[in-house]
Amino acid sequence: MYVFVAVPLELAFALSLALLLNRGLKGLGLYRALYYIPSLIGGSVAISILWQQVFGGKGIVNQMLALFGIHMQSWVGTPSQAIWALILLKVWQFGSPMIIFLAGLKQIPADFYEASSLDGAGKWKQFLYITLPLLTPIVLFNTIMQMITSFQAFTPAYIISNGTGGPINSTLFYTLYLYQNGFGNFQMGYASAMAWVLFIIIAIFTALAFLSSNKWVHYEN
């Protein structure tokens, strides 16, 4: 669930910001640097602790909702909501795919947009028939990279659940369960086997992405 929900949301958000920054905003370098920072620090222990506090029972999110008369339990302490806090943290780390999308947008010839405008195409049709098809190689790359990163996610789940995968195993990521068996129960053989299974799973999904690319990845030629 974490992989198949967080990765599409992260890529959609990254592409949206890349399209916005590609409009020729002043101070583009500053915006790129600011938006890239979450990718650098998002996987750190400090940010995971901060996230735990922000989405806690008395965190800033619940305090803001209380201003509107909405009273919520701890996001990270409720089984049905804890995984969404981790998904939101993954989406927040949009900087790396955003920079790559922005580089891809810079490579699309402006002649395509000028010709389509003369034919009466609006912004939405230009996005569907020019921008998105020519960005599909970048989409493939970002999808594979972020998918691999998501399968290997460990630190946020470990910190937010205090290493238990709770509440009620709602944040028990595969990597966290591997860690518990290897370094908690000292079942190194079992943990090693789990690591190989994870490697095979990642390899299978990566291979499927490459095999399916013939049907949806387009190149300029």
PDB file of C-alpha atoms in Angstrom:
ATOM      1  CA  MET A   1       0.000   0.000   0.000  1.00  0.00           C
ATOM      2  CA  TYR A   2       2.777   2.424   0.889  1.00  0.00           C
ATOM      3  CA  VAL A   3       4.563   1.919  -2.436  1.00  0.00           C
ATOM      4  CA  PHE A   4       1.529   1.968  -4.708  1.00  0.00           C
ATOM      5  CA  VAL A   5      -0.069   5.015  -3.075  1.00  0.00           C
ATOM      6  CA  ALA A   6       2.917   7.165  -2.111  1.00  0.00           C
ATOM      7  CA  VAL A   7       4.892   6.892  -5.361  1.00  0.00           C
ATOM      8  CA  PRO A   8       2.106   8.065  -7.751  1.00  0.00           C
ATOM      9  CA  LEU A   9       1.151  10.894  -5.382  1.00  0.00           C
ATOM     10  CA  GLU A  10       4.774  11.991  -5.038  1.00  0.00           C
ATOM     11  CA  LEU A  11       5.378  11.959  -8.791  1.00  0.00           C
ATOM     12  CA  ALA A  12       2.127  13.820  -9.519  1.00  0.00           C
ATOM     13  CA  PHE A  13       3.017  16.505  -6.974  1.00  0.00           C
ATOM     14  CA  ALA A  14       6.595  16.744  -8.284  1.00  0.00           C
ATOM     15  CA  LEU A  15       5.401  17.100 -11.881  1.00  0.00           C
ATOM     16  CA  SER A  16       2.866  19.773 -10.913  1.00  0.00           C
ATOM     17  CA  LEU A  17       5.539  21.887  -9.234  1.00  0.00           C
ATOM     18  CA  ALA A  18       7.951  21.317 -12.133  1.00  0.00           C
ATOM     19  CA  LEU A  19       5.312  22.626 -14.562  1.00  0.00           C
ATOM     20  CA  LEU A  20       4.801  25.656 -12.338  1.00  0.00           C
ATOM     21  CA  LEU A  21       8.518  26.420 -12.086  1.00  0.00           C
ATOM     22  CA  ASN A  22       8.953  25.932 -15.836  1.00  0.00           C
ATOM     23  CA  ARG A  23       6.899  29.044 -16.522  1.00  0.00           C
ATOM     24  CA  GLY A  24       9.991  31.210 -16.169  1.00  0.00           C
ATOM     25  CA  LEU A  25       9.603  32.419 -12.593  1.00  0.00           C
ATOM     26  CA  LYS A  26      12.145  34.870 -11.247  1.00  0.00           C
ATOM     27  CA  GLY A  27      14.612  33.359  -8.786  1.00  0.00           C
ATOM     28  CA  LEU A  28      14.189  29.856 -10.259  1.00  0.00           C
ATOM     29  CA  GLY A  29      17.483  28.690  -8.751  1.00  0.00           C
ATOM     30  CA  LEU A  30      16.305  29.642  -5.265  1.00  0.00           C
ATOM     31  CA  TYR A  31      13.004  27.799  -5.682  1.00  0.00           C
ATOM     32  CA  ARG A  32      14.773  24.689  -6.955  1.00  0.00           C
ATOM     33  CA  ALA A  33      17.106  24.714  -3.968  1.00  0.00           C
ATOM     34  CA  LEU A  34      14.270  25.203  -1.475  1.00  0.00           C
ATOM     35  CA  TYR A  35      12.116  22.484  -3.000  1.00  0.00           C
ATOM     36  CA  TYR A  36      15.042  20.065  -3.170  1.00  0.00           C
ATOM     37  CA  ILE A  37      15.788  20.324   0.558  1.00  0.00           C
ATOM     38  CA  PRO A  38      13.000  17.875   1.601  1.00  0.00           C
ATOM     39  CA  SER A  39      14.626  15.156  -0.521  1.00  0.00           C
ATOM     40  CA  LEU A  40      17.911  15.694   1.301  1.00  0.00           C
ATOM     41  CA  ILE A  41      16.589  15.647   4.850  1.00  0.00           C
ATOM     42  CA  GLY A  42      13.264  13.816   4.515  1.00  0.00           C
ATOM     43  CA  GLY A  43      14.723  10.404   5.300  1.00  0.00           C
ATOM     44  CA  SER A  44      16.639  11.552   8.374  1.00  0.00           C
ATOM     45  CA  VAL A  45      15.899  10.615  11.970  1.00  0.00           C
ATOM     46  CA  ALA A  46      15.342  14.274  12.897  1.00  0.00           C
ATOM     47  CA  ILE A  47      12.572  14.756  10.329  1.00  0.00           C
ATOM     48  CA  SER A  48      10.907  11.496  11.396  1.00  0.00           C
ATOM     49  CA  ILE A  49      10.889  12.704  15.012  1.00  0.00           C
ATOM     50  CA  LEU A  50       9.495  16.054  13.860  1.00  0.00           C
ATOM     51  CA  TRP A  51       6.799  14.247  11.863  1.00  0.00           C
ATOM     52  CA  GLN A  52       5.919  12.198  14.944  1.00  0.00           C
ATOM     53  CA  GLN A  53       5.389  15.403  16.906  1.00  0.00           C
ATOM     54  CA  VAL A  54       3.504  17.235  14.175  1.00  0.00           C
ATOM     55  CA  PHE A  55       0.990  14.401  13.725  1.00  0.00           C
ATOM     56  CA  GLY A  56       0.782  13.468  17.394  1.00  0.00           C
ATOM     57  CA  GLY A  57      -2.297  13.898  19.557  1.00  0.00           C
ATOM     58  CA  LYS A  58      -1.276  17.445  20.518  1.00  0.00           C
ATOM     59  CA  GLY A  59       0.626  18.174  17.323  1.00  0.00           C
ATOM     60  CA  ILE A  60       0.260  21.254  15.184  1.00  0.00           C
ATOM     61  CA  VAL A  61      -2.028  19.481  12.696  1.00  0.00           C
ATOM     62  CA  ASN A  62      -4.617  18.673  15.361  1.00  0.00           C
ATOM     63  CA  GLN A  63      -4.242  22.142  16.866  1.00  0.00           C
ATOM     64  CA  MET A  64      -5.058  23.719  13.497  1.00  0.00           C
ATOM     65  CA  LEU A  65      -8.040  21.397  13.009  1.00  0.00           C
ATOM     66  CA  ALA A  66      -9.267  22.275  16.509  1.00  0.00           C
ATOM     67  CA  LEU A  67      -9.578  25.915  15.400  1.00  0.00           C
ATOM     68  CA  PHE A  68     -12.350  24.738  13.060  1.00  0.00           C
ATOM     69  CA  GLY A  69     -13.996  22.589  15.694  1.00  0.00           C
ATOM     70  CA  ILE A  70     -12.499  19.327  14.383  1.00  0.00           C
ATOM     71  CA  HIS A  71     -11.023  17.166  17.104  1.00  0.00           C
ATOM     72  CA  MET A  72      -8.857  14.258  15.975  1.00  0.00           C
ATOM     73  CA  GLN A  73      -6.920  11.544  17.740  1.00  0.00           C
ATOM     74  CA  SER A  74      -3.194  11.100  17.261  1.00  0.00           C
ATOM     75  CA  TRP A  75      -2.568  10.466  13.580  1.00  0.00           C
ATOM     76  CA  VAL A  76       0.453   8.271  14.267  1.00  0.00           C
ATOM     77  CA  GLY A  77      -1.327   6.532  17.141  1.00  0.00           C
ATOM     78  CA  THR A  78      -4.420   5.468  15.204  1.00  0.00           C
ATOM     79  CA  PRO A  79      -4.104   2.270  13.105  1.00  0.00           C
ATOM     80  CA  SER A  80      -6.201   3.562  10.206  1.00  0.00           C
ATOM     81  CA  GLN A  81      -4.310   6.884   9.980  1.00  0.00           C
ATOM     82  CA  ALA A  82      -0.696   6.078  10.853  1.00  0.00           C
ATOM     83  CA  ILE A  83       0.188   4.770   7.396  1.00  0.00           C
ATOM     84  CA  TRP A  84      -1.162   7.964   5.819  1.00  0.00           C
ATOM     85  CA  ALA A  85       1.198  10.066   7.910  1.00  0.00           C
ATOM     86  CA  LEU A  86       4.092   8.038   6.477  1.00  0.00           C
ATOM     87  CA  ILE A  87       2.694   8.357   2.947  1.00  0.00           C
ATOM     88  CA  LEU A  88       2.486  12.130   3.394  1.00  0.00           C
ATOM     89  CA  LEU A  89       6.111  12.194   4.536  1.00  0.00           C
ATOM     90  CA  LYS A  90       7.117  10.325   1.374  1.00  0.00           C
ATOM     91  CA  VAL A  91       5.149  12.730  -0.829  1.00  0.00           C
ATOM     92  CA  TRP A  92       6.873  15.633   0.948  1.00  0.00           C
ATOM     93  CA  GLN A  93      10.204  14.312  -0.350  1.00  0.00           C
ATOM     94  CA  PHE A  94       9.321  15.406  -3.883  1.00  0.00           C
ATOM     95  CA  GLY A  95      12.453  17.447  -4.564  1.00  0.00           C
ATOM     96  CA  SER A  96      14.542  14.898  -6.441  1.00  0.00           C
ATOM     97  CA  PRO A  97      11.900  13.815  -9.004  1.00  0.00           C
ATOM     98  CA  MET A  98      10.819  17.454  -9.372  1.00  0.00           C
ATOM     99  CA  ILE A  99      14.320  18.531 -10.415  1.00  0.00           C
ATOM    100  CA  ILE A 100      14.484  15.674 -12.934  1.00  0.00           C
ATOM    101  CA  PHE A 101      11.038  16.555 -14.329  1.00  0.00           C
ATOM    102  CA  LEU A 102      12.111  20.189 -14.624  1.00  0.00           C
ATOM    103  CA  ALA A 103      15.212  19.180 -16.572  1.00  0.00           C
ATOM    104  CA  GLY A 104      13.032  17.101 -18.896  1.00  0.00           C
ATOM    105  CA  LEU A 105      10.638  20.003 -19.483  1.00  0.00           C
ATOM    106  CA  LYS A 106      13.560  22.221 -20.483  1.00  0.00           C
ATOM    107  CA  GLN A 107      14.457  19.731 -23.248  1.00  0.00           C
ATOM    108  CA  ILE A 108      11.050  19.849 -24.987  1.00  0.00           C
ATOM    109  CA  PRO A 109      11.339  22.095 -28.093  1.00  0.00           C
ATOM    110  CA  ALA A 110       9.236  25.250 -27.910  1.00  0.00           C
ATOM    111  CA  ASP A 111       8.354  24.773 -31.594  1.00  0.00           C
ATOM    112  CA  PHE A 112       5.937  22.007 -30.645  1.00  0.00           C
ATOM    113  CA  TYR A 113       3.922  24.339 -28.439  1.00  0.00           C
ATOM    114  CA  GLU A 114       3.958  27.156 -30.997  1.00  0.00           C
ATOM    115  CA  ALA A 115       2.730  24.860 -33.771  1.00  0.00           C
ATOM    116  CA  SER A 116      -0.027  23.408 -31.589  1.00  0.00           C
ATOM    117  CA  SER A 117      -1.142  26.899 -30.529  1.00  0.00           C
ATOM    118  CA  LEU A 118      -1.550  27.858 -34.168  1.00  0.00           C
ATOM    119  CA  ASP A 119      -3.733  24.767 -34.595  1.00  0.00           C
ATOM    120  CA  GLY A 120      -5.936  25.895 -31.710  1.00  0.00           C
ATOM    121  CA  ALA A 121      -4.685  23.578 -28.966  1.00  0.00           C
ATOM    122  CA  GLY A 122      -5.128  24.836 -25.410  1.00  0.00           C
ATOM    123  CA  LYS A 123      -2.865  24.319 -22.420  1.00  0.00           C
ATOM    124  CA  TRP A 124      -4.587  21.100 -21.377  1.00  0.00           C
ATOM    125  CA  LYS A 125      -4.310  19.505 -24.842  1.00  0.00           C
ATOM    126  CA  GLN A 126      -0.676  20.605 -25.076  1.00  0.00           C
ATOM    127  CA  PHE A 127      -0.005  18.850 -21.779  1.00  0.00           C
ATOM    128  CA  LEU A 128      -1.779  15.648 -22.846  1.00  0.00           C
ATOM    129  CA  TYR A 129      -0.415  15.370 -26.381  1.00  0.00           C
ATOM    130  CA  ILE A 130       3.008  17.059 -26.156  1.00  0.00           C
ATOM    131  CA  THR A 131       4.339  17.454 -22.630  1.00  0.00           C
ATOM    132  CA  LEU A 132       3.260  14.166 -21.087  1.00  0.00           C
ATOM    133  CA  PRO A 133       4.249  11.881 -24.008  1.00  0.00           C
ATOM    134  CA  LEU A 134       7.692  13.471 -24.287  1.00  0.00           C
ATOM    135  CA  LEU A 135       8.150  13.206 -20.522  1.00  0.00           C
ATOM    136  CA  THR A 136       7.352   9.484 -20.377  1.00  0.00           C
ATOM    137  CA  PRO A 137      11.059   8.461 -20.357  1.00  0.00           C
ATOM    138  CA  ILE A 138      11.504  10.723 -17.318  1.00  0.00           C
ATOM    139  CA  VAL A 139       8.332   9.299 -15.758  1.00  0.00           C
ATOM    140  CA  LEU A 140       9.734   5.777 -16.209  1.00  0.00           C
ATOM    141  CA  PHE A 141      13.041   6.719 -14.575  1.00  0.00           C
ATOM    142  CA  ASN A 142      11.431   8.531 -11.649  1.00  0.00           C
ATOM    143  CA  THR A 143       8.906   5.735 -11.124  1.00  0.00           C
ATOM    144  CA  ILE A 144      11.587   3.068 -10.892  1.00  0.00           C
ATOM    145  CA  MET A 145      13.840   5.119  -8.624  1.00  0.00           C
ATOM    146  CA  GLN A 146      11.071   6.146  -6.235  1.00  0.00           C
ATOM    147  CA  MET A 147       9.587   2.650  -6.225  1.00  0.00           C
ATOM    148  CA  ILE A 148      12.919   1.157  -5.162  1.00  0.00           C
ATOM    149  CA  THR A 149      13.332   3.831  -2.491  1.00  0.00           C
ATOM    150  CA  SER A 150       9.821   3.178  -1.156  1.00  0.00           C
ATOM    151  CA  PHE A 151      10.328  -0.577  -0.943  1.00  0.00           C
ATOM    152  CA  GLN A 152      13.464   0.100   1.116  1.00  0.00           C
ATOM    153  CA  ALA A 153      11.847   2.675   3.443  1.00  0.00           C
ATOM    154  CA  PHE A 154      12.774   2.046   7.062  1.00  0.00           C
ATOM    155  CA  THR A 155      13.646   5.097   9.173  1.00  0.00           C
ATOM    156  CA  PRO A 156      10.222   6.851   9.246  1.00  0.00           C
ATOM    157  CA  ALA A 157       8.361   3.673  10.241  1.00  0.00           C
ATOM    158  CA  TYR A 158      10.977   2.815  12.866  1.00  0.00           C
ATOM    159  CA  ILE A 159      10.986   6.262  14.490  1.00  0.00           C
ATOM    160  CA  ILE A 160       7.270   6.989  14.354  1.00  0.00           C
ATOM    161  CA  SER A 161       6.327   3.576  15.766  1.00  0.00           C
ATOM    162  CA  ASN A 162       9.275   3.481  18.209  1.00  0.00           C
ATOM    163  CA  GLY A 163      10.532   0.366  16.447  1.00  0.00           C
ATOM    164  CA  THR A 164       7.358  -1.674  17.008  1.00  0.00           C
ATOM    165  CA  GLY A 165       5.543  -1.168  13.706  1.00  0.00           C
ATOM    166  CA  GLY A 166       2.474  -0.099  15.657  1.00  0.00           C
ATOM    167  CA  PRO A 167      -0.185   0.701  16.300  1.00  0.00           C
ATOM    168  CA  ILE A 168      -1.414  -2.869  15.610  1.00  0.00           C
ATOM    169  CA  ASN A 169       1.273  -3.402  12.953  1.00  0.00           C
ATOM    170  CA  SER A 170      -0.178  -0.630  10.784  1.00  0.00           C
ATOM    171  CA  THR A 171       3.336   0.731  10.091  1.00  0.00           C
ATOM    172  CA  LEU A 172       5.188  -2.593  10.126  1.00  0.00           C
ATOM    173  CA  PHE A 173       7.099  -2.137   6.902  1.00  0.00           C
ATOM    174  CA  TYR A 174       8.862  -5.161   5.433  1.00  0.00           C
ATOM    175  CA  THR A 175      12.247  -3.601   6.164  1.00  0.00           C
ATOM    176  CA  LEU A 176      11.244  -2.935   9.770  1.00  0.00           C
ATOM    177  CA  TYR A 177      10.104  -6.536  10.205  1.00  0.00           C
ATOM    178  CA  LEU A 178      13.432  -7.634   8.709  1.00  0.00           C
ATOM    179  CA  TYR A 179      15.261  -5.472  11.238  1.00  0.00           C
ATOM    180  CA  GLN A 180      13.218  -6.864  14.119  1.00  0.00           C
ATOM    181  CA  ASN A 181      14.073 -10.424  13.168  1.00  0.00           C
ATOM    182  CA  GLY A 182      17.730  -9.788  12.483  1.00  0.00           C
ATOM    183  CA  PHE A 183      18.704  -7.393  15.253  1.00  0.00           C
ATOM    184  CA  GLY A 184      15.844  -7.849  17.707  1.00  0.00           C
ATOM    185  CA  ASN A 185      15.400 -11.611  17.702  1.00  0.00           C
ATOM    186  CA  PHE A 186      18.918 -12.323  16.355  1.00  0.00           C
ATOM    187  CA  GLN A 187      17.507 -14.589  13.639  1.00  0.00           C
ATOM    188  CA  MET A 188      20.150 -13.557  11.143  1.00  0.00           C
ATOM    189  CA  GLY A 189      19.477 -16.439   8.761  1.00  0.00           C
ATOM    190  CA  TYR A 190      15.784 -15.606   8.548  1.00  0.00           C
ATOM    191  CA  ALA A 191      16.537 -11.895   8.145  1.00  0.00           C
ATOM    192  CA  SER A 192      19.031 -12.658   5.382  1.00  0.00           C
ATOM    193  CA  ALA A 193      16.415 -14.724   3.561  1.00  0.00           C
ATOM    194  CA  MET A 194      13.947 -11.841   3.902  1.00  0.00           C
ATOM    195  CA  ALA A 195      16.516  -9.475   2.400  1.00  0.00           C
ATOM    196  CA  TRP A 196      16.885 -11.748  -0.626  1.00  0.00           C
ATOM    197  CA  VAL A 197      13.105 -11.887  -1.015  1.00  0.00           C
ATOM    198  CA  LEU A 198      12.982  -8.091  -0.942  1.00  0.00           C
ATOM    199  CA  PHE A 199      15.698  -7.964  -3.602  1.00  0.00           C
ATOM    200  CA  ILE A 200      13.708 -10.355  -5.810  1.00  0.00           C
ATOM    201  CA  ILE A 201      10.491  -8.365  -5.341  1.00  0.00           C
ATOM    202  CA  ILE A 202      12.232  -5.114  -6.323  1.00  0.00           C
ATOM    203  CA  ALA A 203      13.844  -6.832  -9.321  1.00  0.00           C
ATOM    204  CA  ILE A 204      10.477  -8.190 -10.504  1.00  0.00           C
ATOM    205  CA  PHE A 205       8.701  -4.842 -10.292  1.00  0.00           C
ATOM    206  CA  THR A 206      11.625  -3.100 -11.999  1.00  0.00           C
ATOM    207  CA  ALA A 207      11.588  -5.665 -14.804  1.00  0.00           C
ATOM    208  CA  LEU A 208       7.821  -5.248 -15.216  1.00  0.00           C
ATOM    209  CA  ALA A 209       8.251  -1.485 -15.485  1.00  0.00           C
ATOM    210  CA  PHE A 210      10.849  -1.901 -18.234  1.00  0.00           C
ATOM    211  CA  LEU A 211       8.811  -4.524 -20.094  1.00  0.00           C
ATOM    212  CA  SER A 212       5.681  -2.373 -20.031  1.00  0.00           C
ATOM    213  CA  SER A 213       7.584   0.711 -21.211  1.00  0.00           C
ATOM    214  CA  ASN A 214       7.225  -0.380 -24.851  1.00  0.00           C
ATOM    215  CA  LYS A 215       3.507   0.368 -24.606  1.00  0.00           C
ATOM    216  CA  TRP A 216       3.559   3.797 -22.951  1.00  0.00           C
ATOM    217  CA  VAL A 217       7.041   5.358 -23.141  1.00  0.00           C
ATOM    218  CA  HIS A 218       7.484   7.608 -26.192  1.00  0.00           C
ATOM    219  CA  TYR A 219      10.568   9.274 -27.589  1.00  0.00           C
ATOM    220  CA  GLU A 220      10.821  12.393 -29.706  1.00  0.00           C
ATOM    221  CA  ASN A 221      11.753  10.486 -32.845  1.00  0.00           C
TER     222      ASN A 221
END
